[in-house]
Short mmCIF file of C-alpha atoms and ligand atoms in Angstrom, two decimals:
data_model
loop_
_atom_site.label_atom_id
_atom_site.label_comp_id
_atom_site.label_asym_id
_atom_site.label_seq_id
_atom_site.Cartn_x
_atom_site.Cartn_y
_atom_site.Cartn_z
CA MET A 7 210.02 15.94 105.54
CA HIS A 8 213.02 18.14 106.31
CA ASP A 9 216.48 16.68 106.20
CA ILE A 10 217.86 18.79 109.03
CA ILE A 11 216.21 21.05 111.58
CA ILE A 12 218.41 23.27 113.68
CA ILE A 13 216.69 24.51 116.80
CA GLY A 14 218.09 27.90 117.85
CA GLY A 15 219.25 30.72 115.60
CA GLY A 16 222.25 31.69 117.70
CA ALA A 17 226.00 31.33 117.27
CA ALA A 18 226.17 27.52 117.31
CA GLY A 19 222.97 27.06 115.27
CA PHE A 20 224.13 29.27 112.39
CA TYR A 21 227.64 27.87 112.41
CA SER A 22 226.42 24.30 112.11
CA ALA A 23 223.73 25.15 109.51
CA ILE A 24 226.27 26.91 107.27
CA HIS A 25 228.75 24.04 107.45
CA ILE A 26 226.08 21.38 106.84
CA ALA A 27 224.77 23.28 103.83
CA GLU A 28 228.28 23.66 102.42
CA GLY A 29 228.94 19.92 102.79
CA LEU A 30 225.51 18.75 101.67
CA PRO A 31 224.19 21.39 99.29
CA ASN A 32 221.10 19.49 98.19
CA LEU A 33 219.59 18.91 101.59
CA ASN A 34 216.63 20.74 103.02
CA ILE A 35 217.89 22.65 106.10
CA ALA A 36 215.89 24.95 108.36
CA ILE A 37 216.72 26.98 111.45
CA LEU A 38 213.88 27.51 113.95
CA GLU A 39 214.35 30.55 116.16
CA ARG A 40 211.92 31.54 118.89
CA GLY A 41 212.76 35.27 118.79
CA LYS A 42 211.85 37.77 116.12
CA GLU A 43 215.56 38.34 115.49
CA VAL A 44 218.39 35.84 115.16
CA LEU A 45 221.87 36.03 116.72
CA THR A 46 220.78 38.41 119.47
CA LYS A 47 223.61 37.38 121.81
CA VAL A 48 226.17 37.87 119.08
CA LYS A 49 224.74 41.37 118.65
CA VAL A 50 225.33 42.41 122.28
CA SER A 51 228.47 40.36 122.77
CA GLY A 52 231.76 41.90 123.77
CA GLY A 53 230.07 45.25 124.43
CA GLY A 54 228.70 45.28 120.85
CA ARG A 55 232.08 44.41 119.31
CA CYS A 56 231.79 40.57 119.49
CA ASN A 57 234.86 38.94 120.97
CA VAL A 58 234.78 36.16 118.35
CA THR A 59 237.60 33.99 119.66
CA HIS A 60 240.97 34.12 121.44
CA ALA A 61 244.46 34.13 119.97
CA GLN A 62 245.31 30.88 121.70
CA PHE A 63 246.20 28.47 118.93
CA ASP A 64 247.43 25.47 120.92
CA PRO A 65 244.52 23.03 121.53
CA LYS A 66 245.82 21.96 124.95
CA GLU A 67 246.32 25.54 126.15
CA LEU A 68 242.99 26.55 124.67
CA SER A 69 241.13 23.82 126.55
CA THR A 70 242.45 25.04 129.94
CA ASN A 71 240.12 28.03 129.71
CA TYR A 72 237.04 25.85 130.21
CA PRO A 73 236.11 25.14 133.85
CA ARG A 74 233.55 22.71 132.50
CA GLY A 75 234.61 20.88 129.37
CA GLU A 76 238.41 21.13 129.59
CA LYS A 77 238.98 17.40 129.11
CA GLU A 78 236.20 16.84 126.59
CA LEU A 79 237.16 19.77 124.35
CA LEU A 80 240.76 18.71 123.87
CA GLY A 81 239.88 16.28 121.05
CA PRO A 82 237.46 18.67 119.30
CA PHE A 83 240.05 21.49 119.46
CA HIS A 84 242.55 19.27 117.66
CA SER A 85 240.00 19.15 114.82
CA TYR A 86 238.69 22.71 114.93
CA ALA A 87 239.96 25.60 117.05
CA SER A 88 240.67 29.35 117.06
CA GLY A 89 242.86 29.27 113.95
CA ASP A 90 240.05 27.63 111.98
CA THR A 91 237.61 30.26 113.19
CA VAL A 92 239.97 32.99 111.97
CA GLY A 93 240.18 31.14 108.62
CA PHE A 94 236.39 30.87 108.34
CA PHE A 95 235.94 34.61 108.71
CA GLU A 96 238.94 35.49 106.52
CA GLU A 97 237.55 33.36 103.68
CA ARG A 98 234.43 35.47 103.89
CA GLY A 99 236.31 38.76 103.81
CA ILE A 100 236.18 39.47 107.54
CA GLU A 101 239.47 40.36 109.11
CA LEU A 102 239.93 39.83 112.83
CA LYS A 103 242.37 41.71 115.06
CA ILE A 104 244.11 40.60 118.23
CA GLU A 105 244.04 42.86 121.29
CA ASP A 106 246.89 42.97 123.83
CA ASP A 107 245.17 40.44 126.10
CA GLY A 108 244.62 37.95 123.23
CA ARG A 109 240.94 38.65 122.60
CA MET A 110 239.99 38.72 118.90
CA PHE A 111 237.41 41.07 117.41
CA PRO A 112 236.33 41.97 113.88
CA VAL A 113 238.43 44.89 112.64
CA SER A 114 235.15 46.78 112.13
CA ASN A 115 234.68 46.70 115.95
CA SER A 116 231.05 45.81 115.28
CA SER A 117 229.20 42.58 116.01
CA GLN A 118 226.92 43.43 113.08
CA THR A 119 229.77 42.37 110.76
CA ILE A 120 229.51 38.83 112.16
CA ILE A 121 225.71 38.81 112.00
CA ASP A 122 225.73 40.03 108.38
CA CYS A 123 228.25 37.32 107.49
CA PHE A 124 226.08 34.55 108.97
CA THR A 125 222.76 35.76 107.57
CA SER A 126 224.14 36.33 104.06
CA GLU A 127 225.82 32.92 104.10
CA ALA A 128 222.57 31.27 105.23
CA ASP A 129 220.77 33.06 102.42
CA ARG A 130 223.38 32.12 99.80
CA LEU A 131 223.24 28.46 100.86
CA GLY A 132 219.43 28.29 100.77
CA ILE A 133 218.94 27.66 104.50
CA THR A 134 215.34 28.39 105.51
CA LEU A 135 214.95 30.64 108.51
CA HIS A 136 211.79 30.54 110.66
CA THR A 137 211.73 33.28 113.28
CA ARG A 138 209.07 33.63 116.02
CA CYS A 139 209.06 29.87 115.95
CA SER A 140 209.41 28.52 119.45
CA VAL A 141 209.92 24.78 119.79
CA THR A 142 207.69 23.27 122.46
CA GLY A 143 208.19 19.55 121.92
CA ILE A 144 210.43 16.97 120.31
CA LYS A 145 209.39 13.42 119.61
CA ARG A 146 211.39 10.53 118.27
CA ILE A 147 209.57 8.30 115.80
CA ASP A 148 211.10 4.85 115.56
CA ASN A 149 208.67 2.30 114.23
CA GLY A 150 211.10 -0.26 112.95
CA THR A 151 210.92 0.83 109.33
CA GLU A 152 211.20 4.58 109.82
CA TYR A 153 213.38 6.68 112.08
CA PHE A 154 212.81 10.44 112.26
CA TRP A 155 212.02 13.35 114.57
CA GLU A 156 208.93 15.45 115.06
CA VAL A 157 209.71 18.97 116.16
CA VAL A 158 206.63 20.70 117.52
CA THR A 159 206.13 24.49 117.56
CA HIS A 160 203.03 26.53 118.41
CA GLU A 161 201.88 26.47 114.79
CA ASN A 162 203.55 23.52 113.12
CA THR A 163 204.98 20.07 113.45
CA PHE A 164 208.18 19.66 111.44
CA LYS A 165 209.30 16.18 110.45
CA THR A 166 213.02 15.80 110.05
CA ARG A 167 215.71 13.15 109.83
CA TYR A 168 218.28 15.06 111.89
CA VAL A 169 217.96 17.57 114.74
CA VAL A 170 220.71 19.89 115.91
CA MET A 171 219.84 21.44 119.27
CA ALA A 172 221.54 24.78 119.74
CA THR A 173 219.22 26.57 122.12
CA GLY A 174 221.84 27.89 124.52
CA SER A 175 220.85 27.94 128.18
CA ASN A 176 217.07 27.76 127.86
CA PRO A 177 215.73 25.72 130.82
CA LYS A 178 212.58 24.71 128.90
CA MET A 179 214.71 23.03 126.26
CA TRP A 180 216.79 21.30 128.92
CA ASN A 181 213.50 19.93 130.30
CA LEU A 182 212.57 18.57 126.88
CA ILE A 183 215.98 16.96 126.50
CA HIS A 184 215.64 15.49 129.97
CA GLN A 185 212.29 13.99 128.97
CA LEU A 186 214.06 12.35 126.04
CA GLY A 187 216.27 10.54 128.54
CA HIS A 188 219.34 12.80 128.88
CA THR A 189 220.81 13.96 132.17
CA ILE A 190 220.90 17.72 132.65
CA VAL A 191 223.47 19.22 135.02
CA PRO A 192 221.58 21.96 136.93
CA PRO A 193 222.37 25.50 135.76
CA ALA A 194 224.50 27.99 137.69
CA PRO A 195 225.49 31.46 136.50
CA SER A 196 229.12 32.02 135.58
CA LEU A 197 231.16 35.15 134.80
CA PHE A 198 229.91 37.62 137.41
CA THR A 199 231.46 40.36 139.50
CA PHE A 200 231.63 40.45 143.31
CA ASN A 201 229.59 42.88 145.42
CA ILE A 202 231.75 44.25 148.23
CA SER A 203 231.03 47.18 150.48
CA ASP A 204 234.29 48.13 152.17
CA GLU A 205 235.96 51.42 153.13
CA ARG A 206 239.27 50.33 151.67
CA ILE A 207 237.88 50.40 148.13
CA SER A 208 234.76 52.57 148.32
CA ASP A 209 236.41 55.80 147.10
CA ILE A 210 238.50 54.32 144.30
CA PRO A 211 236.12 52.94 141.64
CA GLY A 212 237.80 52.67 138.25
CA LEU A 213 241.17 51.76 139.73
CA SER A 214 242.79 48.71 138.16
CA THR A 215 245.84 46.78 139.37
CA VAL A 216 247.31 43.30 139.07
CA ALA A 217 246.50 41.15 142.09
CA GLU A 218 246.17 37.59 143.35
CA VAL A 219 242.78 36.64 144.74
CA SER A 220 241.70 33.53 146.57
CA VAL A 221 238.37 32.43 147.99
CA LEU A 222 238.47 31.52 151.68
CA ASP A 223 236.53 28.62 153.13
CA LYS A 224 234.25 28.91 156.15
CA LYS A 225 237.24 28.61 158.49
CA GLY A 226 239.10 31.45 156.76
CA LYS A 227 241.54 29.03 155.06
CA HIS A 228 242.20 28.99 151.32
CA GLN A 229 239.26 27.17 149.78
CA LYS A 230 240.48 23.64 149.02
CA LEU A 231 239.66 21.59 145.99
CA LYS A 232 236.20 20.21 146.56
CA SER A 233 234.83 19.63 143.13
CA LYS A 234 236.32 18.91 139.76
CA ASP A 235 235.32 22.45 138.72
CA ILE A 236 238.22 23.88 140.69
CA LYS A 237 241.50 23.43 139.03
CA GLU A 238 244.49 24.44 141.06
CA GLY A 239 243.67 22.72 144.35
CA VAL A 240 242.50 26.05 145.76
CA LEU A 241 240.10 28.55 144.26
CA PHE A 242 242.70 31.09 143.25
CA SER A 243 243.41 33.42 140.35
CA GLU A 244 245.71 36.25 139.38
CA GLY A 245 245.49 39.05 136.86
CA PRO A 246 244.07 42.54 136.45
CA LEU A 247 241.55 43.41 139.17
CA LEU A 248 239.18 46.32 138.68
CA ILE A 249 237.57 48.20 141.58
CA THR A 250 233.98 49.14 140.70
CA HIS A 251 231.22 51.15 142.38
CA TRP A 252 229.78 47.87 143.66
CA GLY A 253 232.89 45.91 144.49
CA MET A 254 235.39 44.12 142.29
CA SER A 255 235.56 42.97 138.68
CA GLY A 256 238.26 42.41 136.04
CA PRO A 257 239.80 39.17 134.76
CA ALA A 258 241.07 38.04 138.20
CA ILE A 259 237.54 38.13 139.63
CA LEU A 260 235.77 36.81 136.52
CA LYS A 261 238.10 33.81 136.43
CA LEU A 262 237.20 33.00 140.05
CA SER A 263 233.50 33.36 139.27
CA ALA A 264 233.87 30.85 136.42
CA TRP A 265 235.99 28.25 138.23
CA GLY A 266 233.91 28.66 141.38
CA ALA A 267 230.51 28.94 139.65
CA ARG A 268 229.02 25.95 141.47
CA LEU A 269 230.67 26.42 144.84
CA LEU A 270 229.91 30.13 145.05
CA LYS A 271 226.29 29.36 144.26
CA GLU A 272 226.29 26.90 147.16
CA TYR A 273 227.62 29.76 149.32
CA ASP A 274 224.70 31.88 148.06
CA TYR A 275 227.37 34.34 146.92
CA ARG A 276 228.35 35.18 150.52
CA PHE A 277 231.97 34.34 151.21
CA LYS A 278 235.34 35.90 151.99
CA ILE A 279 238.21 36.53 149.61
CA SER A 280 241.83 37.31 150.33
CA VAL A 281 243.60 39.71 147.97
CA ASN A 282 247.34 40.04 147.56
CA TRP A 283 247.88 43.53 146.11
CA ALA A 284 251.63 42.91 145.86
CA PRO A 285 251.74 39.49 144.14
CA GLU A 286 255.53 39.35 144.10
CA TYR A 287 255.55 39.30 147.92
CA HIS A 288 254.15 37.32 150.80
CA GLN A 289 253.62 38.85 154.22
CA ASN A 290 256.96 37.98 155.87
CA GLY A 291 259.01 39.11 152.89
CA LEU A 292 257.21 42.41 152.93
CA VAL A 293 257.78 42.95 156.67
CA ASP A 294 261.52 42.42 156.07
CA LEU A 295 261.45 44.94 153.24
CA PHE A 296 259.59 47.50 155.39
CA MET A 297 262.08 47.06 158.26
CA GLU A 298 264.90 47.84 155.82
CA VAL A 299 263.06 50.93 154.57
CA LYS A 300 262.48 52.01 158.20
CA GLN A 301 266.26 52.07 158.74
CA VAL A 302 266.92 54.59 155.96
CA GLU A 303 263.74 56.52 155.13
CA ARG A 304 262.66 59.69 157.00
CA LYS A 305 259.51 60.59 154.97
CA THR A 306 255.91 59.70 155.86
CA VAL A 307 254.87 56.15 155.05
CA LEU A 308 252.01 57.59 152.98
CA ARG A 309 254.36 59.49 150.65
CA THR A 310 257.01 56.81 150.16
CA LYS A 311 256.79 54.64 147.04
CA VAL A 312 257.89 51.22 148.21
CA LEU A 313 255.80 49.04 145.92
CA GLU A 314 254.35 49.20 142.42
CA ILE A 315 250.76 49.69 143.53
CA PRO A 316 248.44 52.60 142.71
CA LYS A 317 248.87 55.56 145.10
CA ARG A 318 245.20 55.81 146.09
CA LEU A 319 245.10 52.14 147.02
CA TRP A 320 248.32 52.48 149.03
CA LYS A 321 246.76 55.45 150.87
CA ASN A 322 243.69 53.40 151.83
CA LEU A 323 245.74 50.41 152.97
CA VAL A 324 248.11 52.58 155.00
CA ALA A 325 245.04 54.04 156.75
CA ALA A 326 243.54 50.54 157.24
CA ALA A 327 246.80 49.49 158.94
CA GLY A 328 246.23 52.27 161.50
CA ILE A 329 249.10 54.44 160.19
CA LYS A 330 248.29 58.17 160.19
CA ASP A 331 248.98 60.33 157.10
CA THR A 332 251.60 62.28 159.08
CA GLU A 333 253.46 59.29 160.54
CA THR A 334 257.00 58.82 159.27
CA TRP A 335 258.96 55.57 158.97
CA PRO A 336 260.87 56.18 162.21
CA ASP A 337 257.48 56.83 163.97
CA VAL A 338 255.81 53.54 163.06
CA SER A 339 256.19 50.35 165.05
CA LYS A 340 257.05 46.90 163.70
CA GLN A 341 253.51 45.85 164.62
CA GLN A 342 252.05 48.59 162.41
CA LEU A 343 254.31 47.51 159.57
CA GLN A 344 253.20 43.93 160.07
CA GLU A 345 249.61 45.12 159.85
CA LEU A 346 250.42 47.04 156.64
CA ALA A 347 252.07 43.94 155.16
CA GLU A 348 248.94 41.95 156.02
CA GLN A 349 246.69 44.56 154.38
CA LEU A 350 248.86 44.32 151.29
CA THR A 351 249.24 40.57 150.99
CA GLN A 352 246.25 39.05 152.79
CA CYS A 353 243.60 41.71 152.50
CA VAL A 354 240.36 40.00 153.44
CA PHE A 355 237.03 41.23 152.02
CA GLN A 356 233.50 40.02 152.63
CA VAL A 357 231.62 39.38 149.38
CA ASN A 358 227.87 39.92 149.66
CA GLY A 359 226.24 38.97 146.40
CA LYS A 360 227.11 39.20 142.73
CA SER A 361 226.41 41.50 139.79
CA THR A 362 226.15 40.80 136.07
CA PHE A 363 229.26 41.41 134.02
CA LYS A 364 227.69 43.17 131.07
CA GLU A 365 230.31 42.34 128.44
CA GLU A 366 229.90 38.57 128.69
CA PHE A 367 228.04 36.10 130.82
CA VAL A 368 227.25 32.49 130.49
CA THR A 369 225.51 29.61 132.28
CA ALA A 370 227.32 26.59 133.65
CA GLY A 371 225.30 23.37 133.42
CA GLY A 372 223.43 21.65 130.61
CA VAL A 373 223.55 18.32 128.79
CA GLU A 374 225.80 15.93 130.72
CA LEU A 375 229.19 15.66 129.01
CA LYS A 376 229.35 11.88 129.28
CA GLU A 377 226.22 11.59 127.14
CA VAL A 378 227.68 13.44 124.14
CA ASN A 379 230.04 11.93 121.57
CA PHE A 380 232.67 14.68 121.29
CA LYS A 381 233.89 13.42 117.92
CA THR A 382 230.56 14.27 116.29
CA TYR A 383 228.53 16.11 118.98
CA GLU A 384 225.84 13.45 118.51
CA SER A 385 223.83 12.26 121.49
CA LYS A 386 225.17 8.95 122.75
CA LEU A 387 221.61 7.99 123.68
CA LEU A 388 219.60 9.10 120.67
CA PRO A 389 220.91 8.74 117.11
CA GLN A 390 220.50 11.69 114.75
CA LEU A 391 220.20 14.17 117.61
CA TYR A 392 223.13 16.59 117.90
CA PHE A 393 224.02 19.31 120.41
CA ALA A 394 226.17 22.39 119.95
CA GLY A 395 227.07 25.46 122.03
CA GLU A 396 226.04 26.46 125.51
CA ILE A 397 223.29 23.81 125.68
CA ILE A 398 226.03 21.33 126.70
CA ASN A 399 227.63 21.52 130.15
CA VAL A 400 230.58 23.51 128.79
CA ASP A 401 231.49 27.08 129.64
CA ALA A 402 234.60 29.20 129.66
CA ILE A 403 236.25 32.14 131.30
CA THR A 404 235.81 35.47 129.53
CA GLY A 405 237.84 36.26 126.41
CA GLY A 406 236.16 34.74 123.32
CA PHE A 407 236.32 31.13 124.53
CA ASN A 408 232.55 30.74 124.88
CA PHE A 409 232.02 31.56 121.22
CA GLN A 410 234.87 29.22 120.30
CA ASN A 411 232.92 26.44 122.00
CA ALA A 412 229.90 27.33 119.84
CA TRP A 413 232.00 27.40 116.62
CA THR A 414 233.80 24.12 117.40
CA GLY A 415 230.58 22.31 118.38
CA GLY A 416 228.66 23.74 115.40
CA TYR A 417 231.39 22.72 112.99
CA LEU A 418 231.86 19.18 114.36
CA ALA A 419 228.11 18.51 114.56
CA ALA A 420 227.97 19.49 110.88
CA GLN A 421 230.83 17.13 110.03
CA GLY A 422 229.10 14.37 112.03
CA ILE A 423 225.91 14.75 109.98
CA ILE A 424 227.83 14.99 106.70
CA HIS A 425 229.75 11.82 107.58
CA ASN A 426 226.56 9.98 108.50
CA GLU A 427 224.85 11.01 105.28
CA THR A 428 227.82 10.01 103.16
CA LEU A 429 227.89 6.56 104.81
CA ASN A 430 224.18 6.06 104.19
CA LYS A 431 224.41 6.84 100.47
C1 LIG B 3 225.88 39.99 127.11
C2 LIG B 3 226.70 38.83 126.63
C3 LIG B 3 227.89 39.07 125.98
C4 LIG B 3 228.68 38.00 125.55
N1 LIG B 3 229.85 38.26 124.92
C5 LIG B 3 230.64 37.24 124.52
C6 LIG B 3 231.85 37.48 123.83
O1 LIG B 3 232.17 38.63 123.49
N2 LIG B 3 232.63 36.41 123.51
C7 LIG B 3 232.26 35.12 123.83
O2 LIG B 3 233.02 34.20 123.51
N3 LIG B 3 231.10 34.87 124.44
C8 LIG B 3 230.28 35.88 124.78
N4 LIG B 3 229.10 35.61 125.41
C9 LIG B 3 228.69 34.21 125.57
C10 LIG B 3 228.12 33.75 124.20
O3 LIG B 3 227.20 34.70 123.75
C11 LIG B 3 227.44 32.38 124.32
O4 LIG B 3 228.33 31.45 124.87
C12 LIG B 3 227.00 31.93 122.92
O5 LIG B 3 226.08 32.86 122.38
C13 LIG B 3 226.37 30.57 122.99
O6 LIG B 3 225.90 30.26 121.70
P1 LIG B 3 224.66 29.28 121.50
O7 LIG B 3 224.37 29.27 120.06
O8 LIG B 3 224.92 28.03 122.20
O9 LIG B 3 223.47 29.98 122.30
P2 LIG B 3 222.75 31.34 122.00
O10 LIG B 3 223.65 32.30 121.31
O11 LIG B 3 222.13 31.73 123.28
O12 LIG B 3 221.61 30.96 120.95
C14 LIG B 3 220.53 30.14 121.30
C15 LIG B 3 219.36 30.52 120.41
O13 LIG B 3 218.32 29.56 120.59
C16 LIG B 3 217.09 30.24 120.64
N5 LIG B 3 216.12 29.39 121.34
C17 LIG B 3 216.10 29.07 122.65
N6 LIG B 3 215.06 28.29 122.93
C18 LIG B 3 214.39 28.09 121.76
C19 LIG B 3 213.24 27.36 121.40
N7 LIG B 3 212.52 26.69 122.32
N8 LIG B 3 212.84 27.37 120.11
C20 LIG B 3 213.54 28.04 119.17
N9 LIG B 3 214.65 28.76 119.47
C21 LIG B 3 215.07 28.78 120.74
C22 LIG B 3 217.43 31.51 121.37
O14 LIG B 3 216.43 32.51 121.17
C23 LIG B 3 218.78 31.87 120.78
O15 LIG B 3 218.66 32.66 119.62
C24 LIG B 3 228.27 36.66 125.81
C25 LIG B 3 227.07 36.43 126.46
C26 LIG B 3 226.27 37.49 126.85
C27 LIG B 3 224.98 37.21 127.55
#
């Protein structure tokens, strides 16, 4: 009989195993991993650098980065959050650095540093690791005198008192959990980029600028709050926007893809967005500004720097407003300037599909939040069954928050088991 079986040798699985073993050194702990390698997502994460967490140390602020899980994570973050993650790695000789946007990476700039830390810790603490060990069934044995779990793999049946499920977004595991009586919120991809084919951006891939973006509903109005996934009342975000060969990416777009994960799936990823390239203005304010410029400026509209936006984007928007390269301010009509202001502040694009954001992606959906005790990460339905990481219906915007969910869940599940064991002694 094992004491604890952790299913899934990923971020959350290792984090919980290490903390359980530290708290309960004499217990028999094993990690079962279906792949031939462990921590494969950590390896590729953050473009191979592993964006471990985010320099957001206030639990309330931290929780606002989770389209699903914001409310539930507030308590857990008061117990274990980014600062604790930094402490964990520091204690093990791994220094993290903060980038300008708040993302935190190992100073080595290599995810291998994190993997080596976890595998050497697991080794030091005597945690058994079974790779190529895919779990195909879980059975609860409760015969009145005994209570334990049977974890079935292709070759073995492991008996164990506790199970920690940390299998990420594997649909087969969600099915098993569903068969045990839990509700599973259907999966939907999150953190993706928008495919847009449009003359106004086709010749400027690589260009990045700060913009406001909102999703429009079927009537062309700002998409109103329809589900609890959408936070601000409308599906809106602002921040750096990157033009790509296929459309648009960057934090402003990725945030929309996260908050709108469910709705945009319903739209089959075909919808309209409105971009404000000059976030400090709205259309009327900009028309007033242009009319003032028209009074004093004699140069071509194309060559006049009125706003802080990249020149090549300005050129394309001037053309889209029907203003020729040679037209000067005195030449253009108020109507043309109104059109230019509209292109700048309410620039509508048709999105036709999505692409994978290679640095980080995640799946929304998973074990229903109401069925998890967020003090211990134990199932509210089945004692001695714990969940940690992406398996739960929690996901975040990009920036290290998804790993923080895995660390917090892994840590608190470990504390839950330690507490339970101590009580039973
Ligand atoms: C390309 C990419 C880059 C990313 N970069 C970042 C980043 O820089 N920062 C960030 O915060 N987040 C990042 N993420 C998200 C982050 O990787 C996940 O949120 C995190 O790995 C979730 O941890 P987890 O332990 O819950 O699941 P996982 O890391 O997915 O681990 C689950 C493990 O369970 C195993 N497993 C599944 N089914 C079974 C089974 N039946 N039997 C046995 N084992 C099983 C899997 O093989 C896997 O090893 C990235 C994601 C991707 C895809």
